[in-house]
CSV table of C-alpha atoms and ligand atoms in Angstrom, one decimal:
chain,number,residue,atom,x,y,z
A,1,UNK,CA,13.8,145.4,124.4
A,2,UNK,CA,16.5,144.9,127.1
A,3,UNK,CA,15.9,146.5,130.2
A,4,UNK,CA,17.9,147.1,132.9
A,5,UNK,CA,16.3,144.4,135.3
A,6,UNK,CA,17.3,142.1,132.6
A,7,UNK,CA,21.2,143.1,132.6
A,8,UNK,CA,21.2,142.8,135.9
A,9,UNK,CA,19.3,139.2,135.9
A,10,UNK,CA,22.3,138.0,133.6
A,11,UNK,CA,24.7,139.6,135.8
A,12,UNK,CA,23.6,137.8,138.6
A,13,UNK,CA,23.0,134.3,136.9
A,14,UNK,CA,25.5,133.7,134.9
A,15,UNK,CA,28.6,131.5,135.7
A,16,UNK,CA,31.1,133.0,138.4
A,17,UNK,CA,34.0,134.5,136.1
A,18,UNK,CA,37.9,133.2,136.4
A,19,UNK,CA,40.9,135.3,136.2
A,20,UNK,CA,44.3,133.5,136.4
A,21,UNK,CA,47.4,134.9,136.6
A,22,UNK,CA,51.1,133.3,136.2
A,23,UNK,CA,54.2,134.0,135.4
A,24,UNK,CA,55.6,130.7,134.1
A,25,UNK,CA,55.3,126.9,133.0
A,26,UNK,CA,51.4,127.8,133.3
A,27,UNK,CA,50.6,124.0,134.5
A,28,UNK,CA,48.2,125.0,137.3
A,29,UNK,CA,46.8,127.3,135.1
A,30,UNK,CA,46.1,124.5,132.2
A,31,UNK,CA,44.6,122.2,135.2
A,32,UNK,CA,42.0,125.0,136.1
A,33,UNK,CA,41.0,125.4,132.5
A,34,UNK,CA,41.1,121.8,132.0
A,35,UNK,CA,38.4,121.4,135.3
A,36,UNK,CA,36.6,124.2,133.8
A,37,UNK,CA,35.9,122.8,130.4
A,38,UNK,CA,34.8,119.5,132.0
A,39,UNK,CA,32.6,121.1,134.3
A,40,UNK,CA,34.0,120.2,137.4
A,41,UNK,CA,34.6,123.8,138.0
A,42,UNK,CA,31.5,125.5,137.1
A,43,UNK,CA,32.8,128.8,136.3
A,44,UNK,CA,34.1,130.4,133.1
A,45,UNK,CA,37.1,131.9,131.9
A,46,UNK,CA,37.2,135.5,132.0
A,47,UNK,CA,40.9,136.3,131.2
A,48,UNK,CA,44.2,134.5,131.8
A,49,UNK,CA,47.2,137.5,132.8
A,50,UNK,CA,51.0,136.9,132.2
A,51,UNK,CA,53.4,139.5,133.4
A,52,UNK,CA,56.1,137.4,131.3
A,53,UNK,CA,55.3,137.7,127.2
A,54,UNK,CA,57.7,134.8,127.3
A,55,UNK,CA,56.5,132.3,130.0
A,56,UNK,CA,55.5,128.9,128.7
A,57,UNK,CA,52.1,129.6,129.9
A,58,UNK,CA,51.2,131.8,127.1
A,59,UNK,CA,52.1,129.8,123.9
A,60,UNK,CA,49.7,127.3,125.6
A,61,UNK,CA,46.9,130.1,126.3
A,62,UNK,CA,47.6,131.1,122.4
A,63,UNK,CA,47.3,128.2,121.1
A,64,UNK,CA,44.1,127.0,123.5
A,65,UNK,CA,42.7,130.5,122.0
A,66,UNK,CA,42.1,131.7,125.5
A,67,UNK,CA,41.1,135.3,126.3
A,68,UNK,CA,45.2,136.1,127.2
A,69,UNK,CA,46.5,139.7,128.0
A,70,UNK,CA,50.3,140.0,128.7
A,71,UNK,CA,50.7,142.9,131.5
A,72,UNK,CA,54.4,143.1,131.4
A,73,UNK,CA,55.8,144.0,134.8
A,74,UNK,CA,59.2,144.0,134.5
A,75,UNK,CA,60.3,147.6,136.2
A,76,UNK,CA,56.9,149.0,137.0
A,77,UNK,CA,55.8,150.1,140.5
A,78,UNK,CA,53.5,147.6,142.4
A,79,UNK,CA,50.5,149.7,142.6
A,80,UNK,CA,50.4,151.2,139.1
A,81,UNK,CA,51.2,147.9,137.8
A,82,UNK,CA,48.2,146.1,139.9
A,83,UNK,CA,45.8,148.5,138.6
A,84,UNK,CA,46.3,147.7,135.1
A,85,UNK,CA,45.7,144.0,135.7
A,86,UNK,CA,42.6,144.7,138.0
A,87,UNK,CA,40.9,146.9,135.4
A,88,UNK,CA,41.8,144.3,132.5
A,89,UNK,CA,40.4,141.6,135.0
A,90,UNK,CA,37.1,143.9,135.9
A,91,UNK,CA,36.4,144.9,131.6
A,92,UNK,CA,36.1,140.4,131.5
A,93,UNK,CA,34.1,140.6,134.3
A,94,UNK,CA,36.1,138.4,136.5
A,95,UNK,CA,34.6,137.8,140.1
A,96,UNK,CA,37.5,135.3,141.0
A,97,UNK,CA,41.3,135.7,141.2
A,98,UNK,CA,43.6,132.6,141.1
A,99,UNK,CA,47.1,133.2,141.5
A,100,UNK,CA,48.8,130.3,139.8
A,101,UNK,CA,52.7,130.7,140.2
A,102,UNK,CA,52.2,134.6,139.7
A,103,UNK,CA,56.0,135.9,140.8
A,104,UNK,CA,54.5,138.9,142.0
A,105,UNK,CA,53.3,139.6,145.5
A,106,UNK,CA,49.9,142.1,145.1
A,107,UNK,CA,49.3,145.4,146.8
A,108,UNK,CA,47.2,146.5,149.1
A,109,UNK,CA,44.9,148.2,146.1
A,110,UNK,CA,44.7,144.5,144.2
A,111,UNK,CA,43.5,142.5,147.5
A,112,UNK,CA,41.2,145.2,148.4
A,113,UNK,CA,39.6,145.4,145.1
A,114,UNK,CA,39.3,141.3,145.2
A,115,UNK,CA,39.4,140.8,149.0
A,116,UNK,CA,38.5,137.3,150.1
A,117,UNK,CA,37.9,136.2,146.3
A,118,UNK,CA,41.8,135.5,145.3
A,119,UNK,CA,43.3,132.6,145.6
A,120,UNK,CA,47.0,131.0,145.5
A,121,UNK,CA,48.3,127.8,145.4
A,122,UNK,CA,52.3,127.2,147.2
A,123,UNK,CA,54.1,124.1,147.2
A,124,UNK,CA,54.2,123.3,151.1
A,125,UNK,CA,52.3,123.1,154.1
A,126,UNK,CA,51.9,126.3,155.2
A,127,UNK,CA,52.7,127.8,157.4
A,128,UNK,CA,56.1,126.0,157.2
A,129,UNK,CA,58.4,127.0,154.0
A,130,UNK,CA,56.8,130.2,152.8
A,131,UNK,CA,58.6,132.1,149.6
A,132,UNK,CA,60.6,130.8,147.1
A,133,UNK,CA,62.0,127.0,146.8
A,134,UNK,CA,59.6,125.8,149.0
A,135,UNK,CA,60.1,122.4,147.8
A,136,UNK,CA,64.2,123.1,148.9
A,137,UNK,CA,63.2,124.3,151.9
A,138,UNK,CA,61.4,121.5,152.9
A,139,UNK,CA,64.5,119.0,151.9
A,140,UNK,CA,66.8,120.9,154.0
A,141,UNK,CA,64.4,121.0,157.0
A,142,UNK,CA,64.7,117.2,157.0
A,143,UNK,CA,60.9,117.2,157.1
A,144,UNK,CA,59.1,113.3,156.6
A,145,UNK,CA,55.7,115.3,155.2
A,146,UNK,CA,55.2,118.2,152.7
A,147,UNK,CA,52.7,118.8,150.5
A,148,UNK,CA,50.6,121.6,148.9
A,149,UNK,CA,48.2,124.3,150.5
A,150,UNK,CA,45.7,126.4,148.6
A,151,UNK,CA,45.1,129.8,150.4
A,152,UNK,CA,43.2,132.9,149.9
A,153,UNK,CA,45.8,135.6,149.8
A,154,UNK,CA,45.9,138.5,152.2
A,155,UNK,CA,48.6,141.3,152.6
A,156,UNK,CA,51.1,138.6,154.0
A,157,UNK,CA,53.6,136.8,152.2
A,158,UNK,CA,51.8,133.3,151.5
A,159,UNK,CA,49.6,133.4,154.9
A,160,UNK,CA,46.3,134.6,154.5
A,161,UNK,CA,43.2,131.9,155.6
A,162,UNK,CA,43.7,128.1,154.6
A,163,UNK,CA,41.2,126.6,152.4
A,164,UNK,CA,42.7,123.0,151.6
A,165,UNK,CA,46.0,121.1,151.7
A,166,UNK,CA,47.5,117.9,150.1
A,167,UNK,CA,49.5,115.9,152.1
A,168,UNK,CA,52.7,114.3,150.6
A,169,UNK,CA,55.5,112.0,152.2
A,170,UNK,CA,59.5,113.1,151.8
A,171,UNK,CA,61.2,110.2,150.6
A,172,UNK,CA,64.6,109.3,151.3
A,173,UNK,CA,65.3,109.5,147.5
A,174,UNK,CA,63.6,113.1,147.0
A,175,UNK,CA,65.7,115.4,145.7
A,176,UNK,CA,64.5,118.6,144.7
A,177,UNK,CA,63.3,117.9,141.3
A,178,UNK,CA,61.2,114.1,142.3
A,179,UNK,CA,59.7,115.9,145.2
A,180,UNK,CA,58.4,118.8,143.2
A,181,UNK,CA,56.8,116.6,140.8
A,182,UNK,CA,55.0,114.7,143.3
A,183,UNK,CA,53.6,117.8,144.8
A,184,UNK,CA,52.7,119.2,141.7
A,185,UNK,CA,50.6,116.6,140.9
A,186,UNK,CA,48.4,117.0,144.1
A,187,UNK,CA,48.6,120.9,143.3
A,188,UNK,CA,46.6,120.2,140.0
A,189,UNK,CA,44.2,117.7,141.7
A,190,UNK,CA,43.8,120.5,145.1
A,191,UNK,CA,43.6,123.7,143.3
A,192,UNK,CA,40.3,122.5,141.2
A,193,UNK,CA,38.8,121.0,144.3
A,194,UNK,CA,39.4,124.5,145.8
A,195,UNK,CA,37.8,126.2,143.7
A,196,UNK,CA,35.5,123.8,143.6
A,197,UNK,CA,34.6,124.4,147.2
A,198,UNK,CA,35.4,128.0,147.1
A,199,UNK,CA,32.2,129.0,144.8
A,200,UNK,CA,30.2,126.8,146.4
A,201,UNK,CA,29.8,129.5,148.9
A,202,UNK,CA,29.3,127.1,151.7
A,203,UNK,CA,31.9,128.6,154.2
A,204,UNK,CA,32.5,131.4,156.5
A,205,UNK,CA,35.9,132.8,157.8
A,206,UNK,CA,35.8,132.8,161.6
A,207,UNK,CA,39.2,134.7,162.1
A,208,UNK,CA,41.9,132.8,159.9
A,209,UNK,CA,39.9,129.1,160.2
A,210,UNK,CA,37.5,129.2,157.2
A,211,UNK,CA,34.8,126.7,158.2
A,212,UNK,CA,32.2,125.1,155.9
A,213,UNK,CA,28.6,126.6,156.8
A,214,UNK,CA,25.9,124.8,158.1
A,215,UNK,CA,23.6,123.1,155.6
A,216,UNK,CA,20.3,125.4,155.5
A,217,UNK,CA,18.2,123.4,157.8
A,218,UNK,CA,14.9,122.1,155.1
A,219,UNK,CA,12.7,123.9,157.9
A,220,UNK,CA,14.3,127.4,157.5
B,1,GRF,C1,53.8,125.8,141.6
B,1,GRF,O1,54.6,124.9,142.3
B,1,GRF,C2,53.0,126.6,142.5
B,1,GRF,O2,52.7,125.9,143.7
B,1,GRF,C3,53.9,127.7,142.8
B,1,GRF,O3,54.5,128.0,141.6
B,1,GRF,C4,54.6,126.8,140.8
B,1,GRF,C5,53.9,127.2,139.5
B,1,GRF,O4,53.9,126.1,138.6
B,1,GRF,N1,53.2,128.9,143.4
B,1,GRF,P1,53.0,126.2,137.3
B,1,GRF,O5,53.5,127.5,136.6
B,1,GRF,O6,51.6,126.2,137.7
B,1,GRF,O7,53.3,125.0,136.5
């Protein structure tokens, strides 16, 4: 018979559960699935969100035969809209939120529901070049150094608590397109690692600087 105590067992012992929402090309999306299936990430997909029935990203999830839903934004108020995609996200059982070029900033209600457990990746170092055309705004800054940050996200436009960042040089050459792909390939690489690192659970958040905890000493 299945018992109660035994739901809950399985609740609390299987595999932390991946949401992933975008709105686009979907490549940061296919790197997390790709570091899932090899077990680097040792999570499982719960349910891949695009607000965009035609973003790239979805004839890819169709095709992979990934558990998709399209939540289709386009003239809906933030809140309502957010509460589709958390209850969708909450029937898979997702416990983790990665935003992976999701053109949508979340409400209050979505980061509540997930607080701490959502994460996004943005094509700088924050906090310089938050927004759009990060990559641009980093060219016309004249900067030497850009790169990639993965964050979890907060009520702020790109700034809530740094978990990891890529470093990558400005060449003379860049322009907007050569820079971008450089980035992009760190993004893939830093995002898994994130994650990674993320459901380890070895780190605390001591105002904005999340710090990795403390080894358990073997003494207790
Ligand atoms: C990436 O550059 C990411 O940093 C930003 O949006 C872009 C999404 O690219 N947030 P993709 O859809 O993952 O290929």
């Amino acid at each position: 018979m299945f018992s109660m105590a035994d739901h809950l067992e399985s609740a609390e012992s299987r595999r932390p559960r991946l949401g992933i929402l975008f709105s686009g090309r979907g490549s940061n999306c296919q790197a997390i699935v790709a570091a899932v299936n090899s077990g680097h990430i040792p999570a499982e997909i719960g349910l891949l969100v695009s607000n965009r029935e035609h973003a790239p990203g979805v004839a890819w999830a169709r095709q992979q035969q990934l558990p998709l839903r399209i939540i289709a934004s386009a003239g809906r108020e933030r809140e309502e809209y957010d509460r589709e995609v958390v209850a969708s996200l909450r029937e898979q059982g997702v416990d983790w939120v990665c935003l992976a070029g999701f053109m949508r900033l979340l409400s209050a209600y979505f980061i509540a529901a997930y607080r701490n457990r959502i994460l996004n990746i943005h094509p700088s170092l924050l906090p310089a070049f938050p927004g759009l055309e990060a990559q641009r705004q980093a060219l016309e800054y004249g900067v030497r150094y850009s790169g990639c940050t993965v964050h979890l996200v907060d009520e702020s436009l790109d700034g809530g608590p740094i978990i990891a960042q890529a470093v990558v040089p400005v060449l003379d050459t860049d322009d907007e397109t050569a820079l971008a792909a450089r980035i992009l390939e760190q993004e893939h690489r830093l995002y898994a690692e994130a994650l990674r690192y993320m459901l380890s659970g070895g780190y605390y958040l001591q105002g904005r600087r999340l710090l990795r905890a403390p080894a358990p000493s073997a003494t207790g």
